Short mmCIF file of C-alpha atoms in Angstrom, two decimals:
data_model
loop_
_atom_site.label_atom_id
_atom_site.label_comp_id
_atom_site.label_asym_id
_atom_site.label_seq_id
_atom_site.Cartn_x
_atom_site.Cartn_y
_atom_site.Cartn_z
CA MET Y 20 28.91 -20.56 -6.93
CA THR Y 21 29.55 -19.62 -3.36
CA ARG Y 22 26.78 -18.48 -1.07
CA THR Y 23 28.47 -15.10 -0.60
CA ALA Y 24 28.68 -14.64 -4.36
CA ALA Y 25 24.98 -15.54 -4.71
CA PHE Y 26 23.89 -13.11 -2.03
CA THR Y 27 26.10 -10.35 -3.40
CA ARG Y 28 24.72 -10.93 -6.87
CA GLU Y 29 21.19 -10.86 -5.43
CA GLN Y 30 21.75 -7.34 -4.08
CA LEU Y 31 23.60 -5.99 -7.11
CA ARG Y 32 20.86 -7.16 -9.49
CA ALA Y 33 18.46 -4.58 -8.10
CA PRO Y 34 18.63 -1.52 -10.37
CA PHE Y 35 18.06 0.67 -7.31
CA THR Y 36 21.34 -0.60 -5.82
CA LEU Y 37 23.35 0.53 -8.82
CA VAL Y 38 21.61 3.91 -8.78
CA LEU Y 39 22.43 4.31 -5.09
CA LEU Y 40 26.08 3.40 -5.65
CA VAL Y 41 26.53 5.95 -8.42
CA ILE Y 42 24.17 8.81 -7.68
CA VAL Y 43 24.41 9.15 -3.91
CA PRO Y 44 28.20 9.71 -3.69
CA VAL Y 45 27.98 12.29 -6.46
CA ILE Y 46 25.13 14.14 -4.77
CA PHE Y 47 26.74 14.07 -1.35
CA VAL Y 48 30.31 14.92 -2.31
CA VAL Y 49 29.81 17.16 -5.32
CA ALA Y 50 26.52 18.86 -4.62
CA SER Y 51 26.01 18.77 -0.83
CA ALA Y 52 29.46 19.32 0.68
CA GLY Y 53 29.21 23.07 0.33
CA VAL Y 54 25.71 23.12 1.73
CA LEU Y 55 26.88 20.95 4.65
CA GLY Y 56 29.54 23.52 5.50
CA ASP Y 57 27.07 26.43 5.27
CA PHE Y 58 24.56 24.60 7.45
CA ALA Y 59 27.22 23.82 10.06
CA ARG Y 60 28.22 27.47 10.25
CA ALA Y 61 24.55 28.48 10.59
CA GLN Y 62 24.30 26.12 13.59
CA GLY Y 63 27.42 27.63 15.13
CA GLY Y 64 29.70 24.84 13.95
CA SER Y 65 33.17 25.21 12.57
CA LEU Y 66 33.26 22.78 9.66
CA ALA Y 67 35.89 23.81 7.14
CA ALA Y 68 35.33 23.30 3.42
CA ASP Y 69 37.82 20.43 3.01
CA ALA Y 70 36.47 18.71 6.09
CA ALA Y 71 32.92 19.09 4.77
CA SER Y 72 33.89 17.34 1.52
CA SER Y 73 35.52 14.49 3.39
CA LEU Y 74 32.54 14.12 5.72
CA ALA Y 75 30.18 14.14 2.76
CA ALA Y 76 32.00 11.08 1.40
CA GLY Y 77 31.57 9.37 4.75
CA TRP Y 78 27.86 10.19 4.83
CA ALA Y 79 27.45 8.96 1.27
CA ALA Y 80 29.01 5.60 2.13
CA ALA Y 81 26.92 5.45 5.31
CA PHE Y 82 23.65 6.19 3.53
CA VAL Y 83 24.24 3.62 0.79
CA ALA Y 84 25.49 0.91 3.13
CA GLY Y 85 22.68 1.51 5.60
CA THR Y 86 20.05 1.25 2.90
CA LEU Y 87 21.61 -1.90 1.42
CA GLY Y 88 21.98 -3.45 4.88
CA PHE Y 89 18.30 -2.80 5.63
CA PHE Y 90 17.10 -4.43 2.43
CA ALA Y 91 19.52 -7.35 2.79
CA ALA Y 92 18.05 -8.11 6.22
CA SER Y 93 14.36 -7.39 5.63
CA SER Y 94 13.71 -8.76 2.16
CA SER Y 95 15.47 -12.08 2.41
CA ARG Y 96 14.47 -13.13 5.91
CA GLY Y 97 12.01 -15.86 4.95
CA ALA Y 98 14.16 -17.47 2.28
CA ASP Y 99 17.26 -17.30 4.47
CA ARG Y 100 15.46 -19.03 7.31
CA ARG Y 101 14.23 -21.71 4.94
CA LEU Y 102 17.79 -22.27 3.75
CA ALA Y 103 19.03 -22.49 7.33
CA LEU Y 104 16.34 -25.01 8.19
CA ALA Y 105 17.21 -27.05 5.09
CA GLY Y 106 20.54 -27.90 6.74
CA LEU Y 107 22.94 -24.99 6.39
CA GLY Y 108 22.15 -23.67 9.84
CA PRO Y 109 21.74 -20.03 10.84
CA ALA Y 110 25.44 -19.37 11.45
CA ARG Y 111 26.55 -20.31 7.94
CA VAL Y 112 23.68 -18.42 6.32
CA ALA Y 113 24.51 -15.40 8.48
CA ALA Y 114 28.20 -15.65 7.63
CA SER Y 115 27.38 -15.55 3.92
CA ARG Y 116 25.00 -12.65 4.44
CA ILE Y 117 27.51 -10.61 6.41
CA SER Y 118 30.26 -11.36 3.86
CA ALA Y 119 28.03 -10.23 0.99
CA SER Y 120 26.96 -7.16 2.94
CA MET Y 121 30.58 -6.26 3.78
CA LEU Y 122 31.44 -6.56 0.10
CA LEU Y 123 28.63 -4.15 -0.70
CA ALA Y 124 29.78 -1.79 2.06
CA LEU Y 125 33.26 -1.89 0.51
CA ILE Y 126 31.80 -1.02 -2.90
CA ALA Y 127 29.79 1.83 -1.35
CA ALA Y 128 32.88 3.15 0.44
CA ALA Y 129 35.00 2.86 -2.71
CA ALA Y 130 32.40 4.77 -4.74
CA ALA Y 131 32.22 7.53 -2.13
CA PHE Y 132 35.97 7.73 -1.65
CA GLY Y 133 36.56 7.69 -5.42
CA THR Y 134 34.15 10.61 -5.82
CA LEU Y 135 35.96 12.48 -3.05
CA LEU Y 136 39.35 11.92 -4.67
CA ALA Y 137 38.07 12.99 -8.04
CA ARG Y 138 36.45 16.09 -6.58
CA THR Y 139 39.13 17.36 -4.17
CA GLY Y 140 42.51 16.15 -3.07
CA VAL Y 141 42.85 14.46 0.31
CA ALA Y 142 45.98 15.05 2.34
CA HIS Y 143 45.89 11.61 3.91
CA PRO Y 144 44.06 9.45 1.36
CA TRP Y 145 44.54 6.08 3.10
CA HIS Y 146 43.28 7.49 6.39
CA ALA Y 147 40.30 8.96 4.62
CA ALA Y 148 39.62 5.67 2.81
CA ALA Y 149 39.69 3.73 6.08
CA ALA Y 150 37.37 6.21 7.77
CA VAL Y 151 34.90 6.17 4.85
CA LEU Y 152 34.90 2.36 5.01
CA ALA Y 153 34.25 2.58 8.76
CA TYR Y 154 31.23 4.77 8.06
CA ALA Y 155 29.93 2.18 5.64
CA VAL Y 156 30.46 -0.68 8.09
CA ILE Y 157 28.81 1.17 10.98
CA TYR Y 158 25.76 2.03 8.94
CA LEU Y 159 25.61 -1.42 7.41
CA ALA Y 160 25.05 -2.63 10.96
CA VAL Y 161 22.40 0.05 11.54
CA GLY Y 162 20.57 -1.04 8.38
CA VAL Y 163 20.79 -4.73 9.25
CA LEU Y 164 19.57 -4.20 12.81
CA VAL Y 165 16.62 -2.10 11.60
CA GLY Y 166 15.90 -4.65 8.87
CA SER Y 167 15.86 -7.51 11.35
CA LEU Y 168 13.23 -5.69 13.43
CA VAL Y 169 11.15 -3.91 10.77
CA SER Y 170 10.02 -5.74 7.66
CA SER Y 171 8.07 -2.94 6.01
CA PRO Y 172 10.27 -1.21 3.38
CA LEU Y 173 8.73 2.21 4.05
CA GLU Y 174 8.93 2.12 7.83
CA GLY Y 175 12.36 0.51 7.86
CA SER Y 176 13.96 2.87 5.39
CA LEU Y 177 12.47 5.82 7.29
CA ALA Y 178 13.98 4.46 10.51
CA VAL Y 179 17.40 4.17 8.89
CA ALA Y 180 17.07 7.69 7.45
CA PHE Y 181 16.05 8.99 10.92
CA VAL Y 182 19.13 7.53 12.59
CA PHE Y 183 21.26 8.89 9.76
CA LEU Y 184 19.89 12.41 10.02
CA LEU Y 185 20.25 12.55 13.80
CA ASP Y 186 23.85 11.41 13.41
CA VAL Y 187 24.67 13.89 10.65
CA PHE Y 188 23.42 16.91 12.56
CA SER Y 189 25.00 15.91 15.84
CA GLY Y 190 28.42 15.18 14.35
CA PRO Y 191 31.64 17.11 15.06
CA GLY Y 192 31.84 20.55 13.55
CA MET Y 193 28.11 20.67 12.79
CA ALA Y 194 27.13 22.79 15.80
CA ALA Y 195 28.74 24.95 18.44
CA GLN Y 196 28.68 21.95 20.73
CA ALA Y 197 28.78 18.46 19.29
CA ALA Y 198 26.44 15.88 20.81
CA PRO Y 199 28.14 13.85 23.57
CA TYR Y 200 28.06 10.72 21.46
CA SER Y 201 27.13 9.68 17.98
CA ILE Y 202 27.70 6.28 16.46
CA SER Y 203 29.96 7.61 13.76
CA ARG Y 204 31.82 10.12 15.94
CA LYS Y 205 35.20 8.42 15.79
CA ALA Y 206 34.95 7.84 12.04
CA ALA Y 207 34.08 11.53 11.61
CA ASP Y 208 37.07 12.60 13.74
CA VAL Y 209 39.47 10.53 11.66
CA LEU Y 210 37.90 11.69 8.40
CA ILE Y 211 37.99 15.38 9.36
CA ALA Y 212 41.61 15.00 10.41
CA ALA Y 213 42.51 13.31 7.10
CA GLY Y 214 40.70 15.97 5.13
CA SER Y 215 42.43 18.74 7.06
CA GLY Y 216 45.88 17.26 6.53
CA ASN Y 217 46.31 15.90 10.05
CA ALA Y 218 47.08 12.31 10.96
CA SER Y 219 45.02 10.64 13.70
CA ASP Y 220 46.76 9.11 16.67
CA ALA Y 221 46.89 5.42 17.53
CA ALA Y 222 44.16 5.68 20.17
CA ASP Y 223 41.68 7.00 17.59
CA TRP Y 224 42.48 4.14 15.23
CA VAL Y 225 42.04 1.57 17.99
CA LYS Y 226 38.67 3.05 18.97
CA LEU Y 227 37.57 3.10 15.34
CA ALA Y 228 38.60 -0.52 14.89
CA VAL Y 229 36.73 -1.56 18.04
CA ILE Y 230 33.55 0.29 17.02
CA SER Y 231 33.66 -1.11 13.47
CA SER Y 232 34.28 -4.66 14.73
CA ALA Y 233 31.43 -4.37 17.22
CA CYS Y 234 29.12 -3.24 14.40
CA VAL Y 235 30.09 -6.21 12.23
CA ALA Y 236 29.50 -8.54 15.17
CA ALA Y 237 26.10 -6.98 15.87
CA ALA Y 238 25.07 -7.34 12.23
CA PHE Y 239 26.21 -10.98 12.23
CA VAL Y 240 24.19 -11.73 15.36
CA ALA Y 241 21.15 -10.05 13.79
CA PHE Y 242 21.45 -12.28 10.73
CA VAL Y 243 21.86 -15.39 12.90
CA LEU Y 244 18.80 -14.57 14.97
CA ALA Y 245 16.76 -13.91 11.84
CA ALA Y 246 17.75 -17.25 10.27
CA ARG Y 247 17.46 -19.48 13.32
CA SER Y 248 14.88 -22.16 13.89
CA ARG Y 249 12.15 -21.34 16.42
CA SER Y 250 11.77 -24.88 17.72
CA MET L 39 3.82 -24.16 30.04
CA SER L 40 7.34 -24.36 28.65
CA PRO L 41 7.90 -25.94 25.27
CA THR L 42 9.42 -29.40 25.12
CA SER L 43 12.47 -29.56 22.88
CA ALA L 44 11.89 -31.01 19.45
CA ALA L 45 13.71 -34.38 19.30
CA THR L 46 14.98 -35.73 16.01
CA LEU L 47 14.54 -39.38 15.19
CA ALA L 48 17.67 -41.19 14.01
CA PRO L 49 16.88 -42.46 10.51
CA SER L 50 19.06 -45.52 11.05
CA ASP L 51 17.10 -46.80 14.07
CA PRO L 52 15.14 -49.89 12.83
CA ALA L 53 12.26 -49.18 15.18
CA VAL L 54 11.66 -45.86 13.48
CA GLU L 55 11.11 -47.49 10.10
CA ALA L 56 8.15 -49.42 11.40
CA SER L 57 6.54 -46.58 13.25
CA ALA L 58 5.70 -42.92 12.87
CA VAL L 59 8.14 -40.68 11.09
CA LEU L 60 6.44 -37.57 12.38
CA ARG L 61 4.87 -37.24 15.81
CA VAL L 62 3.16 -34.04 16.89
CA ILE L 63 2.01 -34.32 20.50
CA ASP L 64 -0.25 -31.89 22.29
CA VAL L 65 1.00 -28.70 20.67
CA HIS L 66 -0.39 -25.43 21.93
CA LYS L 67 0.15 -22.07 20.29
CA ALA L 68 -1.29 -18.64 20.90
CA PHE L 69 -0.59 -15.31 19.26
CA ARG L 70 -0.73 -11.89 20.83
CA THR L 71 -2.55 -9.33 18.76
CA GLY L 72 -3.46 -5.67 19.13
CA VAL L 73 -1.65 -2.55 20.25
CA PRO L 74 0.79 -2.63 23.18
CA LEU L 75 -0.89 -2.45 26.61
CA ARG L 76 -4.13 -3.65 25.05
CA ARG L 77 -2.97 -6.86 23.51
CA ARG L 78 -5.19 -9.89 23.57
CA ARG L 79 -4.20 -13.50 23.32
CA VAL L 80 -5.64 -15.54 20.49
CA GLN L 81 -5.33 -19.29 21.03
CA ILE L 82 -4.81 -21.02 17.68
CA LEU L 83 -3.73 -24.55 18.66
CA ARG L 84 -5.16 -26.21 21.76
CA GLY L 85 -3.39 -29.53 21.95
CA ALA L 86 -2.98 -30.50 18.31
CA SER L 87 -1.61 -34.04 17.82
CA LEU L 88 -0.99 -36.11 14.71
CA THR L 89 1.32 -38.76 13.32
CA VAL L 90 2.57 -39.63 9.88
CA SER L 91 4.24 -42.91 9.07
CA SER L 92 6.59 -43.95 6.32
CA GLY L 93 4.73 -44.58 3.06
CA GLU L 94 1.68 -42.63 4.22
CA PHE L 95 -0.04 -39.75 2.53
CA VAL L 96 -1.81 -37.85 5.29
CA GLY L 97 -3.98 -34.84 4.83
CA LEU L 98 -4.53 -31.93 7.19
CA VAL L 99 -7.70 -30.06 6.37
CA GLY L 100 -9.64 -27.29 8.03
CA GLU L 101 -11.38 -24.03 7.47
CA ASN L 102 -9.55 -20.83 6.61
CA GLY L 103 -7.85 -19.52 9.72
CA SER L 104 -8.07 -22.84 11.58
CA GLY L 105 -4.30 -22.92 12.13
CA LYS L 106 -3.14 -25.41 9.48
CA SER L 107 -0.22 -23.34 8.26
CA THR L 108 0.64 -22.40 11.84
CA LEU L 109 0.86 -26.07 12.77
CA MET L 110 2.94 -26.79 9.68
CA GLN L 111 5.35 -23.98 10.48
CA ILE L 112 5.69 -25.27 14.03
CA ILE L 113 6.45 -28.77 12.73
CA VAL L 114 9.16 -27.41 10.46
CA GLY L 115 10.62 -25.04 13.02
CA LEU L 116 9.73 -21.72 11.46
CA LEU L 117 7.49 -20.88 14.40
CA GLY L 118 7.96 -21.64 18.06
CA ARG L 119 5.28 -23.44 20.04
CA ASP L 120 4.03 -22.64 23.51
CA SER L 121 4.05 -26.27 24.62
CA GLY L 122 4.00 -29.79 23.25
CA THR L 123 6.43 -31.99 21.38
CA VAL L 124 7.39 -32.36 17.74
CA GLN L 125 9.44 -35.39 16.77
CA ARG L 126 10.59 -35.30 13.17
CA PRO L 127 13.40 -36.88 11.12
CA ASP L 128 16.60 -35.10 10.17
CA ARG L 129 15.87 -35.28 6.49
CA LEU L 130 12.68 -33.40 5.79
CA GLY L 131 11.44 -31.28 2.92
CA TYR L 132 9.14 -28.34 3.37
CA CYS L 133 7.09 -26.59 0.72
CA PRO L 134 5.57 -23.44 2.30
CA GLN L 135 2.22 -22.05 1.27
CA TYR L 136 3.80 -18.85 -0.03
CA PRO L 137 7.08 -19.36 -1.88
CA LEU L 138 10.07 -18.42 0.27
CA LEU L 139 12.53 -17.59 -2.51
CA TRP L 140 15.02 -14.88 -3.41
CA ASP L 141 13.48 -12.71 -6.11
CA LYS L 142 16.78 -11.71 -7.70
CA LEU L 143 18.29 -15.19 -7.88
CA THR L 144 17.68 -17.61 -10.77
CA VAL L 145 16.03 -21.01 -10.62
CA LYS L 146 19.45 -22.63 -11.07
CA GLU L 147 20.96 -20.59 -8.26
CA HIS L 148 18.17 -21.65 -5.94
CA PHE L 149 18.88 -25.30 -6.71
CA GLU L 150 22.58 -24.78 -6.06
CA LEU L 151 22.01 -23.15 -2.68
CA PHE L 152 19.57 -25.78 -1.51
CA ALA L 153 21.69 -28.64 -2.83
CA GLU L 154 24.50 -27.37 -0.66
CA ALA L 155 22.17 -27.06 2.32
CA TYR L 156 20.93 -30.62 1.87
CA GLY L 157 24.49 -31.94 1.46
CA LEU L 158 24.04 -32.91 -2.17
CA ALA L 159 27.00 -32.42 -4.44
CA GLY L 160 28.08 -32.79 -8.03
CA LYS L 161 26.24 -35.38 -10.10
CA ASP L 162 23.68 -36.24 -7.41
CA ALA L 163 22.59 -32.62 -7.16
CA ALA L 164 22.49 -32.15 -10.93
CA ASP L 165 20.55 -35.38 -11.52
CA SER L 166 18.01 -34.55 -8.86
CA ARG L 167 17.59 -31.03 -10.17
CA ASP L 168 17.23 -32.17 -13.80
CA GLY L 169 14.71 -34.83 -12.77
CA LEU L 170 12.53 -32.30 -10.99
CA LEU L 171 12.77 -29.78 -13.82
CA GLU L 172 11.58 -32.56 -16.15
CA GLU L 173 8.82 -33.83 -13.83
CA LEU L 174 7.38 -30.39 -13.22
CA GLN L 175 8.17 -29.19 -16.73
CA PHE L 176 9.88 -25.90 -16.05
CA ALA L 177 13.38 -26.57 -17.40
CA THR L 178 12.91 -23.68 -19.83
CA TYR L 179 13.10 -21.26 -16.89
CA VAL L 180 16.28 -22.52 -15.27
CA ASP L 181 18.16 -19.26 -15.97
CA TYR L 182 15.26 -16.96 -15.17
CA ARG L 183 15.19 -14.95 -11.96
CA VAL L 184 12.30 -15.68 -9.62
CA GLU L 185 10.89 -12.17 -10.14
CA GLN L 186 10.53 -13.02 -13.83
CA LEU L 187 8.48 -16.17 -13.21
CA SER L 188 4.73 -16.56 -13.14
CA GLY L 189 3.07 -17.48 -9.88
CA GLY L 190 2.59 -21.09 -10.98
CA THR L 191 6.23 -21.48 -12.01
CA ARG L 192 7.41 -20.00 -8.73
CA GLN L 193 5.32 -22.59 -6.96
CA LYS L 194 6.91 -25.34 -9.06
CA LEU L 195 10.32 -24.15 -7.89
CA ASN L 196 9.00 -23.89 -4.33
CA LEU L 197 7.91 -27.52 -4.49
CA ALA L 198 11.02 -28.77 -6.31
CA LEU L 199 13.31 -27.35 -3.62
CA ALA L 200 11.44 -29.39 -1.01
CA LEU L 201 11.95 -32.58 -3.05
CA LEU L 202 15.54 -32.04 -4.16
CA HIS L 203 17.05 -34.36 -1.56
CA GLU L 204 14.27 -37.01 -1.58
CA PRO L 205 13.39 -36.42 2.09
CA GLN L 206 12.06 -39.00 4.53
CA LEU L 207 9.24 -36.62 5.44
CA LEU L 208 7.66 -34.18 3.04
CA LEU L 209 5.58 -31.33 4.41
CA LEU L 210 3.43 -29.58 1.86
CA ASP L 211 1.37 -26.51 2.65
CA GLU L 212 -1.17 -26.13 -0.17
CA PRO L 213 1.59 -26.86 -2.68
CA TYR L 214 -0.42 -26.63 -5.87
CA SER L 215 -1.84 -23.10 -5.66
CA GLY L 216 -1.21 -21.48 -8.99
CA PHE L 217 -0.76 -24.80 -10.83
CA ASP L 218 -2.54 -25.38 -14.09
CA TRP L 219 -4.68 -28.55 -14.32
CA GLU L 220 -1.97 -30.67 -15.95
CA THR L 221 0.66 -29.69 -13.40
CA TYR L 222 -1.89 -30.31 -10.62
CA LEU L 223 -2.43 -33.87 -11.87
CA ARG L 224 1.31 -34.36 -12.32
CA PHE L 225 1.84 -33.22 -8.71
CA TRP L 226 -0.42 -36.02 -7.40
CA GLU L 227 1.38 -38.58 -9.58
CA MET L 228 4.73 -37.40 -8.27
CA ALA L 229 3.52 -37.53 -4.70
CA GLU L 230 2.02 -41.01 -5.10
CA ARG L 231 5.25 -42.33 -6.64
CA ARG L 232 7.23 -41.08 -3.69
CA ARG L 233 4.72 -42.40 -1.20
CA ARG L 234 5.07 -45.86 -2.72
CA ASP L 235 8.83 -45.50 -2.32
CA GLY L 236 8.36 -44.95 1.41
CA MET L 237 8.26 -41.20 1.75
CA ALA L 238 5.97 -39.93 4.50
CA ILE L 239 3.89 -37.02 3.23
CA LEU L 240 1.75 -34.52 5.12
CA VAL L 241 -0.22 -32.16 2.93
CA VAL L 242 -2.24 -29.22 4.13
CA SER L 243 -5.30 -28.57 2.10
CA HIS L 244 -8.49 -26.65 2.54
CA LEU L 245 -10.20 -28.76 -0.11
CA LEU L 246 -12.03 -31.81 1.22
CA ALA L 247 -12.55 -32.83 -2.42
CA GLU L 248 -8.96 -34.19 -2.48
CA ARG L 249 -9.65 -36.61 0.34
CA ASP L 250 -9.89 -39.59 -2.00
CA ARG L 251 -6.21 -39.16 -2.85
CA LEU L 252 -5.16 -39.29 0.78
CA GLY L 253 -4.77 -42.05 3.32
CA ARG L 254 -5.72 -40.66 6.68
CA VAL L 255 -7.10 -37.19 7.01
CA TYR L 256 -6.95 -34.99 10.08
CA GLU L 257 -9.28 -32.07 10.42
CA LEU L 258 -8.02 -29.13 12.44
CA ARG L 259 -11.01 -27.84 14.36
CA ASP L 260 -11.02 -25.73 17.51
CA GLY L 261 -7.27 -26.02 17.69
CA ARG L 262 -7.20 -29.82 17.77
CA CYS L 263 -6.66 -32.48 15.13
CA GLU L 264 -9.41 -35.06 14.68
CA LEU L 265 -9.22 -38.02 12.37
CA VAL L 266 -12.05 -37.87 9.85
#
């Protein structure tokens, strides 16, 4: 049994995880996409219906990955540190945690993307899949960072939800003027383009890759700091 | 005061075998408590010092809130210290007061993870695990998740993980809470067997009634350790 497999199994054994993976994508993509578009127009935004569906898949992946990332970081901190002190060291424990978390982010993204594909067609499916995965990775990092600072499940999950909501309503197409920066801005741009039948240019992909990589690195560092010895 | 780095003692050094396995020297620790801008400093340890030698069973007693668990966590490395020195061997086992386990993983999975951490593999890991399951009599639960275990059985697993690699130094923080009477007696037998084999054992207890089972006893009072 590898450490990554153990930590992945640990997360998947929570019934709540399976509910999140199934229910949230359905709610976001099937039930909320239309509402998202109406809300954007009410705020003066210009989100088209197909773009709203694609974005909803991104938000679904983000919400699930952020929640799972938070609980991965907050609930296992003590046991992870004990394992690191036993001889594995914080880097190896963190590597296993980030690998397991990335696997869960991949599952969340696949569930969201699968729901999107089943619900509507996507002109550029691979672009959309990559952007949905980027959403999941970015919010995984948000969840892990919050989880490494806040141990209370209520306060931590509220903090993740707060970041999520701010990001949703400041995203492109949601208002007459988009906020100058949001953490998922580049992922949203690529996803909207894919949903609208447009390909994104190389610069957008590079930026998306840099942002996603930085998020993975930040989450890794958070796991290392949580597992390290204090002596 | 800046903390002195914790040095590790090389287990192969002959001089170490004849002297203390664990040395805690003049450790100070304070916590900040209260709301920001109105925080106050609560001094828990004010120069705590103790030693434990190979083959010794040393107790650390004190009232509730005296800082016993804090000192233990500093020795292990879970908590930082404000100043002082902790010299401990590479191979130590720690049984925390509250089980630090993964609720969704099974007993067997816990043993596998810790065996890897301790550098145990294959037959050695399996033999050690099976021995502990037998000694503490919880083999029936090997495929149960921790969340499905009773408090006492969780504590058995908590203790077994600290003993899996037969450490040079065993640090036990009230290890028998939740044990039934038979398991409690079995714990002392296990500990005595290992002490005779040369293991150094430091046990935190708030019960002076167990003093007869111990060699030297330190009492943590006013942030310092005094031999009683």
